[in-house]
Structure formats: structure tokens, C-alpha cells
Amino acid sequence: MATPEAMAGIIATMPTPPAIRVCPVTPALREAVLKMHVRPAQDGFVSPPARTLPDAEQCPGSEPMAILLGDTPVGYYRIERSARGITGRDADADALGLRSFQLDAAWQGRGLGLPALDALLADLALRHPQARRVVLAVNRDNAAALALYLRAGFADSGTLYHGGRSGPQHLLWRPLP
């Protein structure tokens, strides 16, 4: 058994894992993001970037974003400058909307979801200081995503949105830091 001093030396020499960060999808990141996909069981819940990225790039109210582990793209999402398009409610016009949040299938199951959401929320607070909250819709049958969002501090509004392509969705919200 190693002594505490020996363990401290081992830990001190271990490389620091790269941090999760987010940034706009740049031309240099675009091809990697377009290749991303989720696991087949998730296809009914989230559209692949190959379908949503071109739309986000053309929509003046959308910001396509990459999730990076160090310099490696591992995920994608898009921010809507108004949550009205997600919720269908005028009362949400002052909130930001989160769509298409996903980690590539190759990177799922590694504990990156919560750090990715933390990085996303911190970025929103910096780049959108006027926004007070972020809103999203998650399919009521997507238990893994719902659990992740709740762990990240999102609250269920208690209402279901029925306009989604794959059935009723919980409307979740979270104040921005």
C-alpha cells in the first residue's frame, strides 16, 4: 500500500484532464459537428446536427454551438434568442431557448453531460447578460435527458408542450447564473 506522500506524488504528476467548453460552430468545427449522431434509441428525441445545423446557420435567431473537450468536438446544441419558438408561449419571449442538446454517441456515458451543461450556462450568462433564464423542451419518454436536466438545476414547469415531433414534452426552465 502506498503512503499518503507517495500517493500525493502520483496524483501531482497525473495530467489534468481537458476541460469542457463551448463555442460557436466555426467553419473549422463544422465538418466534425455534421458527423455527430446520437445512439439509435435517441433518434426519436433529437435530430442530428446534419439536419439542424444548416437550419440554425440560416436562422437569424439561432446560434449553433459546439461542445468541446479540450479542442475535440464532442457535442452540439443551438440557442434560440427567444424561447417562444420552443414553448409556443409569448410569456417566454424574454427567455433564451435551448434546442438539440446532444453529445456524440462516441462520447456518451463518460460523465460529460453535466459539465457540458455547466459550460453552456456559464457561456449564456456571459454572452447574453440580458437573459434571466433558459427554457427547453424534453420528451416525456426521454428519462435519461430529463434526469440530466434536473441534476443541472432545471425545474419542470408542470406543463407539457404538445407541438413536438415525437410526442408530449416537459417544459423545463432554469435561471441563468
PDB file of C-alpha atoms in Angstrom:
ATOM      1  CA  MET A   1       0.000   0.000   0.000  1.00  0.00           C
ATOM      2  CA  ALA A   2       1.377   3.400  -0.973  1.00  0.00           C
ATOM      3  CA  THR A   3       1.988   6.030   1.661  1.00  0.00           C
ATOM      4  CA  PRO A   4      -0.004   9.271   1.564  1.00  0.00           C
ATOM      5  CA  GLU A   5       3.160  11.065   0.428  1.00  0.00           C
ATOM      6  CA  ALA A   6       3.668   8.607  -2.438  1.00  0.00           C
ATOM      7  CA  MET A   7       0.002   8.952  -3.467  1.00  0.00           C
ATOM      8  CA  ALA A   8       0.317  12.748  -3.433  1.00  0.00           C
ATOM      9  CA  GLY A   9       3.330  12.473  -5.746  1.00  0.00           C
ATOM     10  CA  ILE A  10       1.446  10.190  -8.125  1.00  0.00           C
ATOM     11  CA  ILE A  11      -1.565  12.493  -8.188  1.00  0.00           C
ATOM     12  CA  ALA A  12       0.633  15.558  -8.720  1.00  0.00           C
ATOM     13  CA  THR A  13       2.206  14.008 -11.828  1.00  0.00           C
ATOM     14  CA  MET A  14      -1.093  12.935 -13.385  1.00  0.00           C
ATOM     15  CA  PRO A  15      -2.104  15.135 -16.304  1.00  0.00           C
ATOM     16  CA  THR A  16      -5.080  17.405 -15.775  1.00  0.00           C
ATOM     17  CA  PRO A  17      -7.968  16.246 -17.951  1.00  0.00           C
ATOM     18  CA  PRO A  18      -9.019  18.716 -20.624  1.00  0.00           C
ATOM     19  CA  ALA A  19     -11.876  20.968 -19.682  1.00  0.00           C
ATOM     20  CA  ILE A  20     -15.301  21.035 -21.302  1.00  0.00           C
ATOM     21  CA  ARG A  21     -16.009  24.333 -23.019  1.00  0.00           C
ATOM     22  CA  VAL A  22     -18.445  25.639 -25.598  1.00  0.00           C
ATOM     23  CA  CYS A  23     -18.048  27.917 -28.589  1.00  0.00           C
ATOM     24  CA  PRO A  24     -19.924  28.871 -31.747  1.00  0.00           C
ATOM     25  CA  VAL A  25     -19.672  26.360 -34.567  1.00  0.00           C
ATOM     26  CA  THR A  26     -16.903  27.772 -36.748  1.00  0.00           C
ATOM     27  CA  PRO A  27     -16.006  26.675 -40.284  1.00  0.00           C
ATOM     28  CA  ALA A  28     -13.120  24.689 -38.747  1.00  0.00           C
ATOM     29  CA  LEU A  29     -15.555  22.761 -36.488  1.00  0.00           C
ATOM     30  CA  ARG A  30     -18.436  22.426 -38.935  1.00  0.00           C
ATOM     31  CA  GLU A  31     -17.498  19.102 -40.571  1.00  0.00           C
ATOM     32  CA  ALA A  32     -16.879  17.385 -37.229  1.00  0.00           C
ATOM     33  CA  VAL A  33     -20.211  18.647 -35.892  1.00  0.00           C
ATOM     34  CA  LEU A  34     -22.066  17.493 -39.025  1.00  0.00           C
ATOM     35  CA  LYS A  35     -20.760  13.948 -38.473  1.00  0.00           C
ATOM     36  CA  MET A  36     -22.139  13.733 -34.931  1.00  0.00           C
ATOM     37  CA  HIS A  37     -25.008  11.419 -34.115  1.00  0.00           C
ATOM     38  CA  VAL A  38     -26.698  10.014 -31.048  1.00  0.00           C
ATOM     39  CA  ARG A  39     -27.367   6.387 -30.206  1.00  0.00           C
ATOM     40  CA  PRO A  40     -30.192   4.792 -32.233  1.00  0.00           C
ATOM     41  CA  ALA A  41     -32.509   4.685 -29.193  1.00  0.00           C
ATOM     42  CA  GLN A  42     -32.257   8.501 -29.000  1.00  0.00           C
ATOM     43  CA  ASP A  43     -33.065   9.217 -32.653  1.00  0.00           C
ATOM     44  CA  GLY A  44     -36.714   9.876 -31.837  1.00  0.00           C
ATOM     45  CA  PHE A  45     -35.784  12.531 -29.296  1.00  0.00           C
ATOM     46  CA  VAL A  46     -33.160  14.679 -31.014  1.00  0.00           C
ATOM     47  CA  SER A  47     -32.400  15.473 -34.638  1.00  0.00           C
ATOM     48  CA  PRO A  48     -28.812  15.087 -35.818  1.00  0.00           C
ATOM     49  CA  PRO A  49     -26.682  18.168 -36.497  1.00  0.00           C
ATOM     50  CA  ALA A  50     -26.704  17.211 -40.189  1.00  0.00           C
ATOM     51  CA  ARG A  51     -30.367  18.256 -40.136  1.00  0.00           C
ATOM     52  CA  THR A  52     -30.378  21.066 -37.554  1.00  0.00           C
ATOM     53  CA  LEU A  53     -27.045  22.834 -38.127  1.00  0.00           C
ATOM     54  CA  PRO A  54     -27.866  24.135 -41.639  1.00  0.00           C
ATOM     55  CA  ASP A  55     -31.195  25.439 -40.303  1.00  0.00           C
ATOM     56  CA  ALA A  56     -29.527  27.125 -37.309  1.00  0.00           C
ATOM     57  CA  GLU A  57     -26.938  28.736 -39.604  1.00  0.00           C
ATOM     58  CA  GLN A  58     -29.728  30.263 -41.725  1.00  0.00           C
ATOM     59  CA  CYS A  59     -31.960  31.392 -38.877  1.00  0.00           C
ATOM     60  CA  PRO A  60     -31.049  34.861 -37.563  1.00  0.00           C
ATOM     61  CA  GLY A  61     -32.431  33.977 -34.113  1.00  0.00           C
ATOM     62  CA  SER A  62     -30.320  30.818 -33.689  1.00  0.00           C
ATOM     63  CA  GLU A  63     -26.761  30.266 -32.532  1.00  0.00           C
ATOM     64  CA  PRO A  64     -25.259  26.864 -33.402  1.00  0.00           C
ATOM     65  CA  MET A  65     -22.803  25.847 -30.695  1.00  0.00           C
ATOM     66  CA  ALA A  66     -20.169  23.139 -30.297  1.00  0.00           C
ATOM     67  CA  ILE A  67     -19.288  21.353 -27.075  1.00  0.00           C
ATOM     68  CA  LEU A  68     -15.548  20.753 -26.879  1.00  0.00           C
ATOM     69  CA  LEU A  69     -13.417  18.519 -24.680  1.00  0.00           C
ATOM     70  CA  GLY A  70     -10.133  20.356 -24.960  1.00  0.00           C
ATOM     71  CA  ASP A  71     -10.098  21.020 -28.696  1.00  0.00           C
ATOM     72  CA  THR A  72     -12.137  17.938 -29.654  1.00  0.00           C
ATOM     73  CA  PRO A  73     -15.790  18.459 -30.636  1.00  0.00           C
ATOM     74  CA  VAL A  74     -17.928  16.078 -28.567  1.00  0.00           C
ATOM     75  CA  GLY A  75     -21.385  17.626 -28.782  1.00  0.00           C
ATOM     76  CA  TYR A  76     -23.688  20.199 -30.254  1.00  0.00           C
ATOM     77  CA  TYR A  77     -26.666  22.395 -29.365  1.00  0.00           C
ATOM     78  CA  ARG A  78     -28.354  25.521 -30.558  1.00  0.00           C
ATOM     79  CA  ILE A  79     -29.532  28.563 -28.685  1.00  0.00           C
ATOM     80  CA  GLU A  80     -32.642  30.461 -29.690  1.00  0.00           C
ATOM     81  CA  ARG A  81     -32.669  34.138 -28.780  1.00  0.00           C
ATOM     82  CA  SER A  82     -36.322  33.704 -27.830  1.00  0.00           C
ATOM     83  CA  ALA A  83     -37.828  30.651 -26.156  1.00  0.00           C
ATOM     84  CA  ARG A  84     -41.182  31.466 -27.763  1.00  0.00           C
ATOM     85  CA  GLY A  85     -40.366  29.080 -30.634  1.00  0.00           C
ATOM     86  CA  ILE A  86     -39.827  26.216 -28.191  1.00  0.00           C
ATOM     87  CA  THR A  87     -42.738  26.782 -25.842  1.00  0.00           C
ATOM     88  CA  GLY A  88     -45.248  28.491 -28.099  1.00  0.00           C
ATOM     89  CA  ARG A  89     -45.928  30.987 -25.310  1.00  0.00           C
ATOM     90  CA  ASP A  90     -45.460  34.745 -25.623  1.00  0.00           C
ATOM     91  CA  ALA A  91     -44.612  34.885 -21.914  1.00  0.00           C
ATOM     92  CA  ASP A  92     -41.305  33.139 -22.754  1.00  0.00           C
ATOM     93  CA  ALA A  93     -40.215  35.727 -25.332  1.00  0.00           C
ATOM     94  CA  ASP A  94     -37.645  37.169 -22.896  1.00  0.00           C
ATOM     95  CA  ALA A  95     -36.001  33.789 -22.166  1.00  0.00           C
ATOM     96  CA  LEU A  96     -33.385  32.000 -24.259  1.00  0.00           C
ATOM     97  CA  GLY A  97     -34.264  28.635 -25.742  1.00  0.00           C
ATOM     98  CA  LEU A  98     -32.076  25.524 -25.768  1.00  0.00           C
ATOM     99  CA  ARG A  99     -32.531  23.038 -28.612  1.00  0.00           C
ATOM    100  CA  SER A 100     -30.810  19.930 -29.908  1.00  0.00           C
ATOM    101  CA  PHE A 101     -28.507  19.470 -26.899  1.00  0.00           C
ATOM    102  CA  GLN A 102     -26.574  16.275 -27.521  1.00  0.00           C
ATOM    103  CA  LEU A 103     -23.301  14.517 -27.024  1.00  0.00           C
ATOM    104  CA  ASP A 104     -21.998  12.419 -29.873  1.00  0.00           C
ATOM    105  CA  ALA A 105     -22.660   8.693 -29.322  1.00  0.00           C
ATOM    106  CA  ALA A 106     -18.913   8.029 -29.036  1.00  0.00           C
ATOM    107  CA  TRP A 107     -18.701  10.402 -26.054  1.00  0.00           C
ATOM    108  CA  GLN A 108     -21.842   9.415 -24.162  1.00  0.00           C
ATOM    109  CA  GLY A 109     -21.599   7.621 -20.837  1.00  0.00           C
ATOM    110  CA  ARG A 110     -18.385   9.378 -19.781  1.00  0.00           C
ATOM    111  CA  GLY A 111     -19.859  11.903 -17.367  1.00  0.00           C
ATOM    112  CA  LEU A 112     -19.655  14.824 -19.798  1.00  0.00           C
ATOM    113  CA  GLY A 113     -23.332  15.844 -19.818  1.00  0.00           C
ATOM    114  CA  LEU A 114     -23.367  17.832 -16.580  1.00  0.00           C
ATOM    115  CA  PRO A 115     -20.039  19.626 -17.237  1.00  0.00           C
ATOM    116  CA  ALA A 116     -21.301  20.441 -20.751  1.00  0.00           C
ATOM    117  CA  LEU A 117     -24.480  21.983 -19.336  1.00  0.00           C
ATOM    118  CA  ASP A 118     -22.436  23.922 -16.762  1.00  0.00           C
ATOM    119  CA  ALA A 119     -20.231  25.322 -19.546  1.00  0.00           C
ATOM    120  CA  LEU A 120     -23.299  26.126 -21.658  1.00  0.00           C
ATOM    121  CA  LEU A 121     -24.999  28.011 -18.807  1.00  0.00           C
ATOM    122  CA  ALA A 122     -21.854  29.968 -17.925  1.00  0.00           C
ATOM    123  CA  ASP A 123     -21.434  30.916 -21.588  1.00  0.00           C
ATOM    124  CA  LEU A 124     -25.046  32.095 -21.843  1.00  0.00           C
ATOM    125  CA  ALA A 125     -24.644  34.269 -18.755  1.00  0.00           C
ATOM    126  CA  LEU A 126     -21.572  35.920 -20.302  1.00  0.00           C
ATOM    127  CA  ARG A 127     -22.769  36.338 -23.872  1.00  0.00           C
ATOM    128  CA  HIS A 128     -26.420  37.119 -23.071  1.00  0.00           C
ATOM    129  CA  PRO A 129     -26.361  39.200 -19.875  1.00  0.00           C
ATOM    130  CA  GLN A 130     -29.885  40.478 -20.572  1.00  0.00           C
ATOM    131  CA  ALA A 131     -31.341  36.967 -20.318  1.00  0.00           C
ATOM    132  CA  ARG A 132     -32.514  35.768 -16.941  1.00  0.00           C
ATOM    133  CA  ARG A 133     -33.393  32.169 -17.784  1.00  0.00           C
ATOM    134  CA  VAL A 134     -33.147  29.416 -20.359  1.00  0.00           C
ATOM    135  CA  VAL A 135     -36.039  27.186 -21.432  1.00  0.00           C
ATOM    136  CA  LEU A 136     -36.067  23.787 -23.128  1.00  0.00           C
ATOM    137  CA  ALA A 137     -38.455  21.003 -24.019  1.00  0.00           C
ATOM    138  CA  VAL A 138     -37.623  17.348 -23.373  1.00  0.00           C
ATOM    139  CA  ASN A 139     -39.727  14.396 -24.469  1.00  0.00           C
ATOM    140  CA  ARG A 140     -41.590  12.878 -21.541  1.00  0.00           C
ATOM    141  CA  ASP A 141     -40.234   9.433 -22.528  1.00  0.00           C
ATOM    142  CA  ASN A 142     -36.592  10.590 -22.525  1.00  0.00           C
ATOM    143  CA  ALA A 143     -35.869   9.668 -18.897  1.00  0.00           C
ATOM    144  CA  ALA A 144     -32.074   9.990 -19.181  1.00  0.00           C
ATOM    145  CA  ALA A 145     -32.227  13.538 -20.571  1.00  0.00           C
ATOM    146  CA  LEU A 146     -34.880  14.598 -18.065  1.00  0.00           C
ATOM    147  CA  ALA A 147     -32.748  13.308 -15.181  1.00  0.00           C
ATOM    148  CA  LEU A 148     -29.675  15.140 -16.510  1.00  0.00           C
ATOM    149  CA  TYR A 149     -31.525  18.446 -16.843  1.00  0.00           C
ATOM    150  CA  LEU A 150     -32.970  18.137 -13.343  1.00  0.00           C
ATOM    151  CA  ARG A 151     -29.473  17.408 -11.926  1.00  0.00           C
ATOM    152  CA  ALA A 152     -28.271  20.548 -13.732  1.00  0.00           C
ATOM    153  CA  GLY A 153     -30.791  22.669 -11.838  1.00  0.00           C
ATOM    154  CA  PHE A 154     -33.601  22.883 -14.382  1.00  0.00           C
ATOM    155  CA  ALA A 155     -37.129  22.911 -12.986  1.00  0.00           C
ATOM    156  CA  ASP A 156     -40.149  21.294 -14.586  1.00  0.00           C
ATOM    157  CA  SER A 157     -42.764  23.949 -15.345  1.00  0.00           C
ATOM    158  CA  GLY A 158     -45.519  21.419 -14.740  1.00  0.00           C
ATOM    159  CA  THR A 159     -46.938  21.804 -18.238  1.00  0.00           C
ATOM    160  CA  LEU A 160     -46.478  19.683 -21.315  1.00  0.00           C
ATOM    161  CA  TYR A 161     -45.796  21.053 -24.784  1.00  0.00           C
ATOM    162  CA  HIS A 162     -47.686  19.060 -27.387  1.00  0.00           C
ATOM    163  CA  GLY A 163     -46.092  20.509 -30.533  1.00  0.00           C
ATOM    164  CA  GLY A 164     -43.006  18.298 -30.618  1.00  0.00           C
ATOM    165  CA  ARG A 165     -42.322  15.856 -33.447  1.00  0.00           C
ATOM    166  CA  SER A 166     -42.126  12.865 -31.098  1.00  0.00           C
ATOM    167  CA  GLY A 167     -44.900  13.429 -28.609  1.00  0.00           C
ATOM    168  CA  PRO A 168     -45.552  15.459 -25.465  1.00  0.00           C
ATOM    169  CA  GLN A 169     -42.599  17.235 -23.919  1.00  0.00           C
ATOM    170  CA  HIS A 170     -41.866  18.599 -20.464  1.00  0.00           C
ATOM    171  CA  LEU A 171     -41.097  22.314 -20.473  1.00  0.00           C
ATOM    172  CA  LEU A 172     -38.098  22.951 -18.233  1.00  0.00           C
ATOM    173  CA  TRP A 173     -36.505  26.224 -17.225  1.00  0.00           C
ATOM    174  CA  ARG A 174     -33.514  27.388 -15.263  1.00  0.00           C
ATOM    175  CA  PRO A 175     -32.327  30.796 -14.137  1.00  0.00           C
ATOM    176  CA  LEU A 176     -29.008  31.839 -15.594  1.00  0.00           C
ATOM    177  CA  PRO A 177     -26.086  32.426 -13.243  1.00  0.00           C
TER     178      PRO A 177
END
